[in-house]
Tab-separated table of N, CA, C and O in Angstrom:
chain	number	residue	atom	x	y	z
A	140	GLN	N	1.198	-53.929	12.368
A	140	GLN	CA	1.031	-53.761	13.799
A	140	GLN	C	1.070	-52.272	14.139
A	140	GLN	O	1.960	-51.559	13.693
A	141	VAL	N	0.117	-51.836	14.930
A	141	VAL	CA	0.056	-50.449	15.347
A	141	VAL	C	1.191	-50.154	16.314
A	141	VAL	O	1.456	-50.923	17.245
A	142	GLN	N	1.846	-49.035	16.086
A	142	GLN	CA	2.908	-48.594	16.969
A	142	GLN	C	2.698	-47.137	17.345
A	142	GLN	O	2.353	-46.314	16.502
A	143	LEU	N	2.914	-46.837	18.607
A	143	LEU	CA	2.831	-45.477	19.107
A	143	LEU	C	4.148	-45.141	19.780
A	143	LEU	O	4.664	-45.934	20.568
A	144	GLU	N	4.685	-43.984	19.469
A	144	GLU	CA	5.963	-43.586	20.032
A	144	GLU	C	5.891	-42.164	20.564
A	144	GLU	O	5.681	-41.221	19.807
A	145	GLU	N	6.091	-42.030	21.864
A	145	GLU	CA	6.095	-40.722	22.501
A	145	GLU	C	7.494	-40.112	22.460
A	145	GLU	O	8.492	-40.821	22.467
A	146	SER	N	7.530	-38.796	22.467
A	146	SER	CA	8.788	-38.076	22.551
A	146	SER	C	8.533	-36.708	23.163
A	146	SER	O	7.393	-36.253	23.244
A	147	GLY	N	9.591	-36.060	23.584
A	147	GLY	CA	9.483	-34.709	24.102
A	147	GLY	C	9.582	-34.576	25.601
A	147	GLY	O	9.590	-33.449	26.125
A	148	GLY	N	9.652	-35.689	26.310
A	148	GLY	CA	9.777	-35.621	27.747
A	148	GLY	C	11.156	-35.141	28.156
A	148	GLY	O	12.070	-35.041	27.344
A	149	GLY	N	11.293	-34.846	29.433
A	149	GLY	CA	12.569	-34.386	29.936
A	149	GLY	C	12.445	-33.798	31.313
A	149	GLY	O	11.427	-33.949	31.988
A	150	LEU	N	13.499	-33.123	31.720
A	150	LEU	CA	13.558	-32.476	33.026
A	150	LEU	C	13.341	-30.986	32.853
A	150	LEU	O	14.002	-30.342	32.030
A	151	VAL	N	12.423	-30.444	33.623
A	151	VAL	CA	12.110	-29.028	33.534
A	151	VAL	C	11.805	-28.499	34.934
A	151	VAL	O	11.319	-29.235	35.793
A	152	GLN	N	12.093	-27.247	35.161
A	152	GLN	CA	11.792	-26.652	36.457
A	152	GLN	C	10.326	-26.241	36.531
A	152	GLN	O	9.668	-26.044	35.507
A	153	ALA	N	9.828	-26.140	37.740
A	153	ALA	CA	8.442	-25.727	37.934
A	153	ALA	C	8.172	-24.408	37.230
A	153	ALA	O	8.972	-23.483	37.287
A	154	GLY	N	7.031	-24.354	36.563
A	154	GLY	CA	6.671	-23.178	35.800
A	154	GLY	C	7.074	-23.239	34.350
A	154	GLY	O	6.629	-22.410	33.546
A	155	GLY	N	7.883	-24.216	34.004
A	155	GLY	CA	8.348	-24.365	32.647
A	155	GLY	C	7.358	-25.088	31.762
A	155	GLY	O	6.256	-25.442	32.183
A	156	SER	N	7.771	-25.325	30.527
A	156	SER	CA	6.898	-25.945	29.537
A	156	SER	C	7.596	-27.077	28.807
A	156	SER	O	8.814	-27.078	28.647
A	157	LEU	N	6.804	-28.031	28.361
A	157	LEU	CA	7.261	-29.116	27.513
A	157	LEU	C	6.170	-29.417	26.502
A	157	LEU	O	4.991	-29.222	26.782
A	158	ARG	N	6.574	-29.909	25.353
A	158	ARG	CA	5.619	-30.349	24.346
A	158	ARG	C	5.886	-31.804	24.012
A	158	ARG	O	6.943	-32.139	23.478
A	159	LEU	N	4.930	-32.649	24.329
A	159	LEU	CA	5.039	-34.063	24.032
A	159	LEU	C	4.419	-34.364	22.677
A	159	LEU	O	3.423	-33.760	22.288
A	160	SER	N	5.006	-35.319	21.978
A	160	SER	CA	4.475	-35.771	20.703
A	160	SER	C	4.240	-37.267	20.750
A	160	SER	O	4.947	-37.994	21.448
A	161	CYS	N	3.249	-37.718	20.017
A	161	CYS	CA	2.966	-39.135	19.876
A	161	CYS	C	2.783	-39.427	18.399
A	161	CYS	O	1.814	-38.968	17.790
A	162	ALA	N	3.707	-40.178	17.841
A	162	ALA	CA	3.639	-40.561	16.440
A	162	ALA	C	3.024	-41.943	16.318
A	162	ALA	O	3.505	-42.894	16.939
A	163	ALA	N	1.971	-42.048	15.533
A	163	ALA	CA	1.265	-43.309	15.345
A	163	ALA	C	1.528	-43.857	13.953
A	163	ALA	O	1.554	-43.113	12.976
A	164	SER	N	1.691	-45.167	13.875
A	164	SER	CA	1.913	-45.816	12.596
A	164	SER	C	1.336	-47.219	12.619
A	164	SER	O	1.033	-47.756	13.685
A	165	GLY	N	1.176	-47.797	11.435
A	165	GLY	CA	0.781	-49.187	11.345
A	165	GLY	C	-0.689	-49.463	11.112
A	165	GLY	O	-1.099	-50.623	11.097
A	166	GLY	N	-1.476	-48.446	10.937
A	166	GLY	CA	-2.883	-48.676	10.688
A	166	GLY	C	-3.660	-47.410	10.462
A	166	GLY	O	-3.186	-46.318	10.780
A	167	PRO	N	-4.857	-47.544	9.931
A	167	PRO	CA	-5.713	-46.372	9.773
A	167	PRO	C	-6.251	-45.923	11.125
A	167	PRO	O	-6.677	-46.740	11.938
A	168	PHE	N	-6.227	-44.632	11.359
A	168	PHE	CA	-6.680	-44.098	12.638
A	168	PHE	C	-7.866	-43.162	12.492
A	168	PHE	O	-8.181	-42.410	13.424
A	169	SER	N	-8.508	-43.206	11.361
A	169	SER	CA	-9.703	-42.407	11.184
A	169	SER	C	-10.765	-42.841	12.183
A	169	SER	O	-10.945	-44.024	12.450
A	170	ARG	N	-11.437	-41.867	12.742
A	170	ARG	CA	-12.489	-42.093	13.734
A	170	ARG	C	-11.974	-42.662	15.056
A	170	ARG	O	-12.759	-43.152	15.860
A	171	HIS	N	-10.671	-42.596	15.248
A	171	HIS	CA	-10.086	-43.077	16.487
A	171	HIS	C	-9.803	-41.928	17.445
A	171	HIS	O	-9.296	-40.885	17.050
A	172	VAL	N	-10.129	-42.152	18.696
A	172	VAL	CA	-9.797	-41.205	19.750
A	172	VAL	C	-8.358	-41.441	20.194
A	172	VAL	O	-7.911	-42.582	20.311
A	173	MET	N	-7.646	-40.370	20.443
A	173	MET	CA	-6.299	-40.462	20.984
A	173	MET	C	-6.258	-39.748	22.324
A	173	MET	O	-6.955	-38.746	22.520
A	174	GLY	N	-5.445	-40.264	23.219
A	174	GLY	CA	-5.388	-39.672	24.542
A	174	GLY	C	-4.025	-39.778	25.181
A	174	GLY	O	-3.144	-40.506	24.717
A	175	TRP	N	-3.878	-39.021	26.250
A	175	TRP	CA	-2.668	-39.052	27.063
A	175	TRP	C	-3.009	-39.502	28.476
A	175	TRP	O	-4.005	-39.050	29.064
A	176	PHE	N	-2.174	-40.368	29.005
A	176	PHE	CA	-2.256	-40.810	30.386
A	176	PHE	C	-0.904	-40.607	31.036
A	176	PHE	O	0.107	-40.452	30.351
A	177	ARG	N	-0.883	-40.628	32.352
A	177	ARG	CA	0.388	-40.525	33.048
A	177	ARG	C	0.376	-41.421	34.278
A	177	ARG	O	-0.672	-41.716	34.838
A	178	GLN	N	1.561	-41.836	34.677
A	178	GLN	CA	1.684	-42.715	35.824
A	178	GLN	C	2.909	-42.335	36.639
A	178	GLN	O	4.033	-42.363	36.139
A	179	ALA	N	2.670	-41.983	37.881
A	179	ALA	CA	3.733	-41.675	38.819
A	179	ALA	C	4.060	-42.924	39.625
A	179	ALA	O	3.222	-43.819	39.758
A	180	PRO	N	5.264	-43.011	40.183
A	180	PRO	CA	5.632	-44.190	40.981
A	180	PRO	C	4.642	-44.447	42.106
A	180	PRO	O	4.276	-43.536	42.844
A	181	GLY	N	4.203	-45.684	42.221
A	181	GLY	CA	3.284	-46.060	43.278
A	181	GLY	C	1.837	-45.691	43.039
A	181	GLY	O	0.994	-45.928	43.910
A	182	LYS	N	1.542	-45.125	41.890
A	182	LYS	CA	0.182	-44.724	41.592
A	182	LYS	C	-0.336	-45.407	40.332
A	182	LYS	O	0.431	-45.896	39.512
A	183	GLU	N	-1.651	-45.428	40.205
A	183	GLU	CA	-2.282	-45.983	39.019
A	183	GLU	C	-2.125	-45.025	37.852
A	183	GLU	O	-1.983	-43.810	38.032
A	184	ARG	N	-2.156	-45.580	36.669
A	184	ARG	CA	-2.126	-44.759	35.477
A	184	ARG	C	-3.406	-43.929	35.417
A	184	ARG	O	-4.507	-44.462	35.550
A	185	GLU	N	-3.261	-42.633	35.228
A	185	GLU	CA	-4.409	-41.752	35.259
A	185	GLU	C	-4.573	-40.977	33.958
A	185	GLU	O	-3.610	-40.680	33.253
A	186	PHE	N	-5.797	-40.638	33.695
A	186	PHE	CA	-6.155	-39.903	32.496
A	186	PHE	C	-5.680	-38.464	32.565
A	186	PHE	O	-5.778	-37.813	33.604
A	187	VAL	N	-5.188	-37.972	31.442
A	187	VAL	CA	-4.760	-36.583	31.341
A	187	VAL	C	-5.638	-35.814	30.360
A	187	VAL	O	-6.207	-34.777	30.696
A	188	ALA	N	-5.732	-36.320	29.137
A	188	ALA	CA	-6.493	-35.618	28.114
A	188	ALA	C	-6.798	-36.553	26.958
A	188	ALA	O	-6.090	-37.530	26.732
A	189	ALA	N	-7.851	-36.246	26.221
A	189	ALA	CA	-8.205	-37.009	25.033
A	189	ALA	C	-8.713	-36.058	23.961
A	189	ALA	O	-9.174	-34.950	24.257
A	190	ILE	N	-8.648	-36.516	22.722
A	190	ILE	CA	-9.067	-35.691	21.602
A	190	ILE	C	-9.757	-36.551	20.557
A	190	ILE	O	-9.370	-37.697	20.316
A	191	SER	N	-10.795	-36.007	19.936
A	191	SER	CA	-11.537	-36.723	18.911
A	191	SER	C	-10.727	-36.842	17.632
A	191	SER	O	-9.697	-36.182	17.457
A	192	TRP	N	-11.206	-37.676	16.722
A	192	TRP	CA	-10.526	-37.881	15.451
A	192	TRP	C	-10.353	-36.567	14.688
A	192	TRP	O	-9.286	-36.310	14.119
A	193	SER	N	-11.366	-35.748	14.679
A	193	SER	CA	-11.306	-34.493	13.945
A	193	SER	C	-10.488	-33.433	14.662
A	193	SER	O	-10.081	-32.439	14.051
A	194	GLY	N	-10.271	-33.631	15.941
A	194	GLY	CA	-9.595	-32.627	16.741
A	194	GLY	C	-10.519	-31.553	17.265
A	194	GLY	O	-10.081	-30.647	17.979
A	195	GLY	N	-11.793	-31.667	16.930
A	195	GLY	CA	-12.743	-30.641	17.301
A	195	GLY	C	-13.264	-30.732	18.716
A	195	GLY	O	-13.853	-29.765	19.217
A	196	THR	N	-13.069	-31.862	19.347
A	196	THR	CA	-13.538	-32.063	20.705
A	196	THR	C	-12.398	-32.554	21.574
A	196	THR	O	-11.659	-33.457	21.181
A	197	THR	N	-12.251	-31.961	22.732
A	197	THR	CA	-11.222	-32.378	23.673
A	197	THR	C	-11.810	-32.568	25.056
A	197	THR	O	-12.840	-31.994	25.394
A	198	TYR	N	-11.135	-33.359	25.838
A	198	TYR	CA	-11.527	-33.631	27.213
A	198	TYR	C	-10.251	-33.549	28.035
A	198	TYR	O	-9.326	-34.342	27.834
A	199	ILE	N	-10.198	-32.595	28.947
A	199	ILE	CA	-9.003	-32.329	29.726
A	199	ILE	C	-9.283	-32.584	31.205
A	199	ILE	O	-10.281	-32.093	31.745
A	200	GLN	N	-8.403	-33.306	31.844
A	200	GLN	CA	-8.536	-33.572	33.261
A	200	GLN	C	-8.462	-32.264	34.045
A	200	GLN	O	-7.671	-31.369	33.717
A	201	ASP	N	-9.278	-32.158	35.077
A	201	ASP	CA	-9.366	-30.920	35.843
A	201	ASP	C	-8.026	-30.478	36.421
A	201	ASP	O	-7.756	-29.278	36.525
A	202	SER	N	-7.194	-31.424	36.800
A	202	SER	CA	-5.936	-31.088	37.439
A	202	SER	C	-4.957	-30.385	36.503
A	202	SER	O	-4.022	-29.731	36.961
A	203	VAL	N	-5.168	-30.522	35.201
A	203	VAL	CA	-4.270	-29.895	34.242
A	203	VAL	C	-4.980	-28.910	33.329
A	203	VAL	O	-4.336	-28.241	32.513
A	204	LYS	N	-6.280	-28.809	33.460
A	204	LYS	CA	-7.056	-27.913	32.608
A	204	LYS	C	-6.599	-26.470	32.803
A	204	LYS	O	-6.411	-26.009	33.919
A	205	GLY	N	-6.416	-25.794	31.691
A	205	GLY	CA	-5.920	-24.430	31.729
A	205	GLY	C	-4.421	-24.347	31.589
A	205	GLY	O	-3.887	-23.264	31.298
A	206	ARG	N	-3.734	-25.460	31.791
A	206	ARG	CA	-2.281	-25.507	31.653
A	206	ARG	C	-1.848	-26.373	30.478
A	206	ARG	O	-0.849	-26.075	29.831
A	207	PHE	N	-2.593	-27.447	30.230
A	207	PHE	CA	-2.251	-28.381	29.158
A	207	PHE	C	-3.212	-28.208	27.988
A	207	PHE	O	-4.399	-27.933	28.174
A	208	THR	N	-2.703	-28.424	26.792
A	208	THR	CA	-3.509	-28.384	25.583
A	208	THR	C	-3.201	-29.604	24.731
A	208	THR	O	-2.038	-29.906	24.484
A	209	ILE	N	-4.241	-30.293	24.285
A	209	ILE	CA	-4.073	-31.460	23.441
A	209	ILE	C	-4.475	-31.110	22.015
A	209	ILE	O	-5.426	-30.362	21.793
A	210	SER	N	-3.751	-31.643	21.052
A	210	SER	CA	-4.058	-31.409	19.649
A	210	SER	C	-3.578	-32.601	18.832
A	210	SER	O	-2.845	-33.452	19.329
A	211	ARG	N	-4.006	-32.665	17.574
A	211	ARG	CA	-3.540	-33.739	16.701
A	211	ARG	C	-3.467	-33.250	15.267
A	211	ARG	O	-4.204	-32.354	14.854
A	212	ASP	N	-2.576	-33.856	14.526
A	212	ASP	CA	-2.392	-33.580	13.119
A	212	ASP	C	-2.556	-34.906	12.394
A	212	ASP	O	-1.633	-35.722	12.375
A	213	ASN	N	-3.722	-35.130	11.823
A	213	ASN	CA	-4.019	-36.418	11.209
A	213	ASN	C	-3.187	-36.681	9.953
A	213	ASN	O	-2.957	-37.838	9.601
A	214	ALA	N	-2.756	-35.633	9.283
A	214	ALA	CA	-1.915	-35.807	8.108
A	214	ALA	C	-0.583	-36.438	8.481
A	214	ALA	O	0.045	-37.113	7.669
A	215	LYS	N	-0.168	-36.223	9.721
A	215	LYS	CA	1.086	-36.779	10.215
A	215	LYS	C	0.867	-37.925	11.190
A	215	LYS	O	1.838	-38.495	11.692
A	216	ASN	N	-0.398	-38.240	11.461
A	216	ASN	CA	-0.726	-39.254	12.464
A	216	ASN	C	-0.001	-38.982	13.775
A	216	ASN	O	0.571	-39.883	14.396
A	217	THR	N	-0.045	-37.744	14.177
A	217	THR	CA	0.681	-37.311	15.361
A	217	THR	C	-0.227	-36.533	16.301
A	217	THR	O	-1.037	-35.708	15.868
A	218	MET	N	-0.087	-36.807	17.581
A	218	MET	CA	-0.819	-36.102	18.620
A	218	MET	C	0.176	-35.363	19.498
A	218	MET	O	1.309	-35.813	19.690
A	219	TYR	N	-0.260	-34.239	20.047
A	219	TYR	CA	0.610	-33.414	20.858
A	219	TYR	C	-0.033	-33.105	22.206
A	219	TYR	O	-1.256	-33.062	22.337
A	220	LEU	N	0.811	-32.885	23.176
A	220	LEU	CA	0.371	-32.393	24.469
A	220	LEU	C	1.287	-31.246	24.857
A	220	LEU	O	2.454	-31.462	25.201
A	221	GLN	N	0.764	-30.037	24.767
A	221	GLN	CA	1.507	-28.860	25.184
A	221	GLN	C	1.277	-28.660	26.670
A	221	GLN	O	0.141	-28.481	27.105
A	222	MET	N	2.341	-28.686	27.439
A	222	MET	CA	2.255	-28.588	28.887
A	222	MET	C	2.937	-27.300	29.336
A	222	MET	O	4.141	-27.136	29.170
A	223	ASN	N	2.153	-26.412	29.901
A	223	ASN	CA	2.654	-25.144	30.409
A	223	ASN	C	2.468	-25.077	31.920
A	223	ASN	O	1.680	-25.818	32.498
A	224	SER	N	3.184	-24.165	32.540
A	224	SER	CA	3.085	-23.957	33.988
A	224	SER	C	3.198	-25.268	34.747
A	224	SER	O	2.394	-25.572	35.626
A	225	LEU	N	4.191	-26.029	34.403
A	225	LEU	CA	4.352	-27.353	34.987
A	225	LEU	C	4.619	-27.283	36.485
A	225	LEU	O	5.281	-26.368	36.973
A	226	LYS	N	4.081	-28.271	37.179
A	226	LYS	CA	4.219	-28.385	38.621
A	226	LYS	C	4.907	-29.697	38.969
A	226	LYS	O	4.844	-30.649	38.200
A	227	PRO	N	5.535	-29.773	40.136
A	227	PRO	CA	6.176	-31.028	40.536
A	227	PRO	C	5.227	-32.222	40.509
A	227	PRO	O	5.653	-33.335	40.196
A	228	GLU	N	3.959	-32.008	40.824
A	228	GLU	CA	2.999	-33.099	40.814
A	228	GLU	C	2.667	-33.603	39.408
A	228	GLU	O	1.974	-34.605	39.258
A	229	ASP	N	3.158	-32.919	38.389
A	229	ASP	CA	3.006	-33.396	37.022
A	229	ASP	C	4.054	-34.442	36.664
A	229	ASP	O	3.985	-35.041	35.588
A	230	THR	N	5.015	-34.641	37.539
A	230	THR	CA	6.071	-35.616	37.295
A	230	THR	C	5.483	-37.012	37.151
A	230	THR	O	4.766	-37.493	38.028
A	231	ALA	N	5.782	-37.659	36.038
A	231	ALA	CA	5.242	-38.986	35.750
A	231	ALA	C	5.783	-39.461	34.416
A	231	ALA	O	6.396	-38.693	33.667
A	232	VAL	N	5.531	-40.718	34.124
A	232	VAL	CA	5.733	-41.223	32.774
A	232	VAL	C	4.442	-40.961	32.012
A	232	VAL	O	3.361	-41.342	32.465
A	233	TYR	N	4.553	-40.306	30.891
A	233	TYR	CA	3.391	-39.966	30.087
A	233	TYR	C	3.252	-40.936	28.930
A	233	TYR	O	4.207	-41.186	28.194
A	234	TYR	N	2.048	-41.470	28.774
A	234	TYR	CA	1.764	-42.471	27.760
A	234	TYR	C	0.761	-41.968	26.742
A	234	TYR	O	-0.223	-41.323	27.092
A	235	CYS	N	1.003	-42.298	25.512
A	235	CYS	CA	0.074	-42.068	24.422
A	235	CYS	C	-0.806	-43.297	24.264
A	235	CYS	O	-0.325	-44.427	24.394
A	236	ALA	N	-2.084	-43.102	23.979
A	236	ALA	CA	-2.999	-44.220	23.816
A	236	ALA	C	-4.029	-43.927	22.737
A	236	ALA	O	-4.352	-42.771	22.472
A	237	VAL	N	-4.554	-44.984	22.144
A	237	VAL	CA	-5.547	-44.874	21.077
A	237	VAL	C	-6.673	-45.862	21.324
A	237	VAL	O	-6.439	-46.985	21.781
A	238	ARG	N	-7.885	-45.450	21.023
A	238	ARG	CA	-9.032	-46.342	21.097
A	238	ARG	C	-9.930	-46.134	19.899
A	238	ARG	O	-10.032	-45.016	19.391
A	239	PRO	N	-10.584	-47.177	19.418
A	239	PRO	CA	-11.569	-46.992	18.354
A	239	PRO	C	-12.826	-46.367	18.935
A	239	PRO	O	-13.088	-46.457	20.132
A	240	GLY	N	-13.595	-45.737	18.091
A	240	GLY	CA	-14.827	-45.137	18.545
A	240	GLY	C	-14.715	-43.632	18.683
A	240	GLY	O	-13.693	-43.024	18.339
A	241	VAL	N	-15.765	-43.040	19.217
A	241	VAL	CA	-15.854	-41.586	19.266
A	241	VAL	C	-15.908	-41.014	20.669
A	241	VAL	O	-15.775	-39.801	20.849
A	242	ILE	N	-16.121	-41.847	21.663
A	242	ILE	CA	-16.228	-41.360	23.032
A	242	ILE	C	-14.854	-41.051	23.597
A	242	ILE	O	-13.928	-41.862	23.501
A	243	LEU	N	-14.730	-39.890	24.212
A	243	LEU	CA	-13.468	-39.484	24.825
A	243	LEU	C	-13.370	-40.098	26.217
A	243	LEU	O	-13.626	-39.451	27.231
A	244	GLU	N	-12.987	-41.347	26.256
A	244	GLU	CA	-12.947	-42.092	27.495
A	244	GLU	C	-11.795	-41.652	28.381
A	244	GLU	O	-10.696	-41.375	27.901
A	245	SER	N	-12.063	-41.633	29.671
A	245	SER	CA	-11.017	-41.373	30.652
A	245	SER	C	-10.525	-42.660	31.298
A	245	SER	O	-9.519	-42.641	32.009
A	246	ASP	N	-11.208	-43.757	31.045
A	246	ASP	CA	-10.847	-45.058	31.595
A	246	ASP	C	-9.744	-45.675	30.743
A	246	ASP	O	-9.944	-45.934	29.555
A	247	LYS	N	-8.612	-45.932	31.344
A	247	LYS	CA	-7.482	-46.496	30.612
A	247	LYS	C	-7.799	-47.849	29.998
A	247	LYS	O	-7.197	-48.229	28.990
A	248	ASN	N	-8.750	-48.564	30.583
A	248	ASN	CA	-9.100	-49.883	30.079
A	248	ASN	C	-9.856	-49.831	28.760
A	248	ASN	O	-10.034	-50.865	28.109
A	249	GLU	N	-10.298	-48.669	28.362
A	249	GLU	CA	-11.004	-48.505	27.104
A	249	GLU	C	-10.049	-48.287	25.934
A	249	GLU	O	-10.488	-48.282	24.785
A	250	TYR	N	-8.793	-48.115	26.211
A	250	TYR	CA	-7.808	-47.875	25.163
A	250	TYR	C	-7.080	-49.158	24.797
A	250	TYR	O	-6.709	-49.947	25.678
A	251	ILE	N	-6.882	-49.353	23.511
A	251	ILE	CA	-6.328	-50.604	22.999
A	251	ILE	C	-4.830	-50.523	22.740
A	251	ILE	O	-4.081	-51.454	23.060
A	252	TYR	N	-4.391	-49.419	22.159
A	252	TYR	CA	-2.992	-49.277	21.774
A	252	TYR	C	-2.279	-48.293	22.681
A	252	TYR	O	-2.823	-47.241	23.026
A	253	TRP	N	-1.042	-48.627	23.034
A	253	TRP	CA	-0.263	-47.813	23.957
A	253	TRP	C	1.178	-47.661	23.495
A	253	TRP	O	1.757	-48.590	22.925
A	254	GLY	N	1.737	-46.504	23.763
A	254	GLY	CA	3.155	-46.313	23.575
A	254	GLY	C	3.910	-46.771	24.800
A	254	GLY	O	3.326	-47.233	25.782
A	255	GLN	N	5.223	-46.634	24.757
A	255	GLN	CA	6.060	-47.084	25.864
A	255	GLN	C	6.295	-46.011	26.913
A	255	GLN	O	6.844	-46.293	27.973
A	256	GLY	N	5.882	-44.803	26.627
A	256	GLY	CA	5.954	-43.736	27.596
A	256	GLY	C	7.189	-42.867	27.471
A	256	GLY	O	8.218	-43.288	26.950
A	257	THR	N	7.074	-41.651	27.954
A	257	THR	CA	8.190	-40.724	28.015
A	257	THR	C	8.183	-40.050	29.384
A	257	THR	O	7.138	-39.642	29.885
A	258	GLN	N	9.348	-39.961	29.989
A	258	GLN	CA	9.455	-39.444	31.349
A	258	GLN	C	9.411	-37.921	31.361
A	258	GLN	O	10.131	-37.256	30.624
A	259	VAL	N	8.566	-37.391	32.225
A	259	VAL	CA	8.507	-35.958	32.491
A	259	VAL	C	8.820	-35.747	33.960
A	259	VAL	O	8.144	-36.304	34.827
A	260	THR	N	9.836	-34.969	34.227
A	260	THR	CA	10.222	-34.680	35.601
A	260	THR	C	10.238	-33.173	35.807
A	260	THR	O	10.921	-32.454	35.080
A	261	VAL	N	9.492	-32.718	36.791
A	261	VAL	CA	9.398	-31.294	37.095
A	261	VAL	C	10.026	-31.056	38.457
A	261	VAL	O	9.551	-31.571	39.468
A	262	SER	N	11.067	-30.282	38.486
A	262	SER	CA	11.763	-29.996	39.733
A	262	SER	C	11.125	-28.806	40.431
A	262	SER	O	10.578	-27.899	39.794
A	263	ALA	N	11.203	-28.824	41.749
A	263	ALA	CA	10.641	-27.738	42.541
A	263	ALA	C	11.566	-26.538	42.586
A	263	ALA	O	11.121	-25.409	42.772
């Protein structure tokens, strides 16, 4: 069974940084796209960033582009989200997700596997 586990969330002041990790296990992930989503209270889960299997292609949501960087280490089956210049509006539960195929989808319904999420709270 595929398992995804996020880590690295926490409480940080505005302008600070956090690095989230997503460890994947339980199956081959070659040619699989990995992505990050986030969900704030009362809001729908929204796309943050996605990365191709090779790591050579990324898709970053406009609201975080220039501040967040997505990467992956296939030898460790781990994906990362480096978050800099954090803002209060970045506060949410951040989820790791995986989908088969090569398209960097922003639609959460295109992703099959999900982690349980890690809380990121940015204070003003």
